[in-house]
Amino acid sequence: MYRARTPEPQSIATARAGSNIAFIKYWGVADPRINLPLNNSISMTLADLHTTTTVEWDTAGRLSSDQITIDGETATGKKAERVTEHLNLIRHLAGDRRYRARVVSRNNFPMASGIASSASAFAALTVAACAALELPFDRTRMSGIARRGSGSASRSLFGGYVEWEQGRDDATSVARQIYPAEYWTLRDIVAVVSTAEKPVSSQNGHSMAITSPFNSARVDSLYGMLQDVRNAITMRDLPRLGPVLEQDALAMHGVMMTSRPSLLYWQPGTLEVIHAVRRWREEDGLQVYFTIDAGPNVHLICEPTFEVEILKRLQKLGSVRSVITSGPGDGPQLLDKHLV
Ligand code: DP6
């Protein structure tokens, strides 16, 4: 007898998503269970620092657990658990599917070095996993899903200049695009002073933010700073944007350094680059500003006209091991070529 069967989803998909650099940072969680942040944040999605991820759902039931490969190595322990947990959320949203998955992921930049690999990683994982199950979710919905894996990933669901609204719950804590990438072709020049894995993941750091006496002062000051950043982007005004992004990077690191236990991501090279940026600006009028994520590397934000000069100058700093550059990029794309 013929019985209609629910069609199987296409089961495999590959997505590429860009990392992002925050001008106003996400630091601190209001609700760690769903990664609800203490504040709105604003970032630029990066074109040239990205993660490509293939998710193949095992609809035939051959796998007994998820199989995860990151940059050519089988993921185990915490790293693998974090991916499996995210897949569990997507399995749940897909109507409690039981399929295991094969996940193969590749970054084109060093992981865990203060370049937010988790942002591009969880954005690409979300888009690939949802597409492979043919889930009819739009980008806003996927931004909220990616947020659960990594807060900053919510912003990588959109291209260009992006704001992640703090929100009140799972459905409202999502990102939206402020302007597309082509609106303002800023450059992010990452001065890499160390590629060592960070000693404390940002995930643990977020829950420590409230132990710093400076945390509430930072959060209180952000309302005006967010408006300054939105306005500066609207006017494409770097001398207006730069001081605000530097101030928030320093405020966030102030919170990190004064939380209990104290988090100190900076290395001597971090300070060498900060001082150089200030000198170049004050003495030579070079319009360049710095920001730093949860790591020792320094992101230099400038207009394209200054890039060559800045690269030349960075080469002369003893602690700069390498430099990675990127402009603003588009949101995640699905690719036809799979990694498996
Ligand atoms: C310092 O959401 O990326 O980069 O997923 O644990 O890495 P993990 O946390 P994540 O927080 C990083 C925050 C930050 C600032 C920012 O990007 O807003």
PDB file of N, CA, C and O and ligand atoms in Angstrom, residues 22 25-27 82 118 150-152 155 202-203 206 252 293-294, ligand 1:
ATOM      1  N   ALA A  22      33.375  45.130  16.609  1.00  0.00           N
ATOM      2  CA  ALA A  22      32.394  45.992  17.289  1.00  0.00           C
ATOM      3  C   ALA A  22      32.977  47.368  17.569  1.00  0.00           C
ATOM      4  O   ALA A  22      34.126  47.496  17.995  1.00  0.00           O
ATOM      5  N   LYS A  25      30.937  47.712  22.169  1.00  0.00           N
ATOM      6  CA  LYS A  25      31.115  46.289  22.453  1.00  0.00           C
ATOM      7  C   LYS A  25      29.953  45.664  23.199  1.00  0.00           C
ATOM      8  O   LYS A  25      29.261  46.335  23.964  1.00  0.00           O
ATOM      9  N   TYR A  26      29.817  44.370  22.989  1.00  0.00           N
ATOM     10  CA  TYR A  26      28.975  43.524  23.826  1.00  0.00           C
ATOM     11  C   TYR A  26      29.880  42.991  24.920  1.00  0.00           C
ATOM     12  O   TYR A  26      30.835  42.270  24.634  1.00  0.00           O
ATOM     13  N   TRP A  27      29.630  43.387  26.150  1.00  0.00           N
ATOM     14  CA  TRP A  27      30.391  42.785  27.252  1.00  0.00           C
ATOM     15  C   TRP A  27      29.482  42.672  28.468  1.00  0.00           C
ATOM     16  O   TRP A  27      29.022  43.664  29.005  1.00  0.00           O
ATOM     17  N   ARG A  82      30.006  22.824  22.585  1.00  0.00           N
ATOM     18  CA  ARG A  82      29.343  24.092  22.259  1.00  0.00           C
ATOM     19  C   ARG A  82      28.619  23.997  20.910  1.00  0.00           C
ATOM     20  O   ARG A  82      27.512  24.513  20.745  1.00  0.00           O
ATOM     21  N   SER A 118      34.242  33.204  16.957  1.00  0.00           N
ATOM     22  CA  SER A 118      32.963  32.627  17.355  1.00  0.00           C
ATOM     23  C   SER A 118      31.812  33.329  16.623  1.00  0.00           C
ATOM     24  O   SER A 118      30.784  32.714  16.366  1.00  0.00           O
ATOM     25  N   SER A 150      26.712  32.286  20.255  1.00  0.00           N
ATOM     26  CA  SER A 150      27.721  33.289  20.575  1.00  0.00           C
ATOM     27  C   SER A 150      27.068  34.645  20.361  1.00  0.00           C
ATOM     28  O   SER A 150      26.541  34.906  19.270  1.00  0.00           O
ATOM     29  N   GLY A 151      27.113  35.487  21.383  1.00  0.00           N
ATOM     30  CA  GLY A 151      26.414  36.774  21.291  1.00  0.00           C
ATOM     31  C   GLY A 151      26.771  37.553  20.042  1.00  0.00           C
ATOM     32  O   GLY A 151      25.895  37.994  19.286  1.00  0.00           O
ATOM     33  N   SER A 152      28.076  37.714  19.802  1.00  0.00           N
ATOM     34  CA  SER A 152      28.492  38.548  18.676  1.00  0.00           C
ATOM     35  C   SER A 152      28.084  37.941  17.328  1.00  0.00           C
ATOM     36  O   SER A 152      28.043  38.647  16.321  1.00  0.00           O
ATOM     37  N   ARG A 155      25.230  39.493  15.226  1.00  0.00           N
ATOM     38  CA  ARG A 155      25.488  40.627  14.313  1.00  0.00           C
ATOM     39  C   ARG A 155      26.007  40.160  12.966  1.00  0.00           C
ATOM     40  O   ARG A 155      25.842  40.851  11.959  1.00  0.00           O
ATOM     41  N   SER A 202      35.640  34.485  26.065  1.00  0.00           N
ATOM     42  CA  SER A 202      34.736  35.605  26.332  1.00  0.00           C
ATOM     43  C   SER A 202      33.461  35.087  26.972  1.00  0.00           C
ATOM     44  O   SER A 202      32.835  35.777  27.769  1.00  0.00           O
ATOM     45  N   GLN A 203      33.104  33.842  26.654  1.00  0.00           N
ATOM     46  CA  GLN A 203      31.873  33.283  27.226  1.00  0.00           C
ATOM     47  C   GLN A 203      31.917  33.324  28.761  1.00  0.00           C
ATOM     48  O   GLN A 203      30.954  33.716  29.404  1.00  0.00           O
ATOM     49  N   HIS A 206      31.945  37.131  30.076  1.00  0.00           N
ATOM     50  CA  HIS A 206      30.664  37.857  30.094  1.00  0.00           C
ATOM     51  C   HIS A 206      29.969  37.753  31.452  1.00  0.00           C
ATOM     52  O   HIS A 206      29.363  38.710  31.912  1.00  0.00           O
ATOM     53  N   MET A 252      35.587  48.799  28.115  1.00  0.00           N
ATOM     54  CA  MET A 252      35.362  47.356  28.234  1.00  0.00           C
ATOM     55  C   MET A 252      36.582  46.678  28.865  1.00  0.00           C
ATOM     56  O   MET A 252      36.441  45.822  29.754  1.00  0.00           O
ATOM     57  N   ASP A 293      39.233  43.581  20.950  1.00  0.00           N
ATOM     58  CA  ASP A 293      38.240  42.637  21.464  1.00  0.00           C
ATOM     59  C   ASP A 293      38.819  41.859  22.650  1.00  0.00           C
ATOM     60  O   ASP A 293      39.768  42.309  23.259  1.00  0.00           O
ATOM     61  N   ALA A 294      38.275  40.693  22.921  1.00  0.00           N
ATOM     62  CA  ALA A 294      38.742  39.919  24.071  1.00  0.00           C
ATOM     63  C   ALA A 294      40.018  39.172  23.700  1.00  0.00           C
ATOM     64  O   ALA A 294      40.040  37.949  23.558  1.00  0.00           O
TER      65      ALA A 294
HETATM   66  C1  DP6 B   1      34.771  41.302  23.213  1.00  0.00           C
HETATM   67  O1  DP6 B   1      29.759  36.653  21.889  1.00  0.00           O
HETATM   68  O2  DP6 B   1      31.952  36.581  20.773  1.00  0.00           O
HETATM   69  O3  DP6 B   1      34.263  40.547  21.034  1.00  0.00           O
HETATM   70  O4  DP6 B   1      31.152  33.608  21.897  1.00  0.00           O
HETATM   71  O5  DP6 B   1      32.345  33.554  24.046  1.00  0.00           O
HETATM   72  O6  DP6 B   1      33.482  34.418  22.028  1.00  0.00           O
HETATM   73  P1  DP6 B   1      32.188  34.215  22.747  1.00  0.00           P
HETATM   74  O7  DP6 B   1      31.617  35.650  23.077  1.00  0.00           O
HETATM   75  P2  DP6 B   1      31.203  36.701  22.046  1.00  0.00           P
HETATM   76  O8  DP6 B   1      31.682  38.012  22.812  1.00  0.00           O
HETATM   77  C2  DP6 B   1      32.805  38.708  22.402  1.00  0.00           C
HETATM   78  C3  DP6 B   1      32.630  40.104  22.762  1.00  0.00           C
HETATM   79  C4  DP6 B   1      33.673  41.052  22.202  1.00  0.00           C
HETATM   80  C5  DP6 B   1      32.980  42.368  21.900  1.00  0.00           C
HETATM   81  C6  DP6 B   1      31.998  42.305  20.770  1.00  0.00           C
HETATM   82  O9  DP6 B   1      32.258  41.674  19.749  1.00  0.00           O
HETATM   83  O10 DP6 B   1      30.958  42.954  20.905  1.00  0.00           O
END
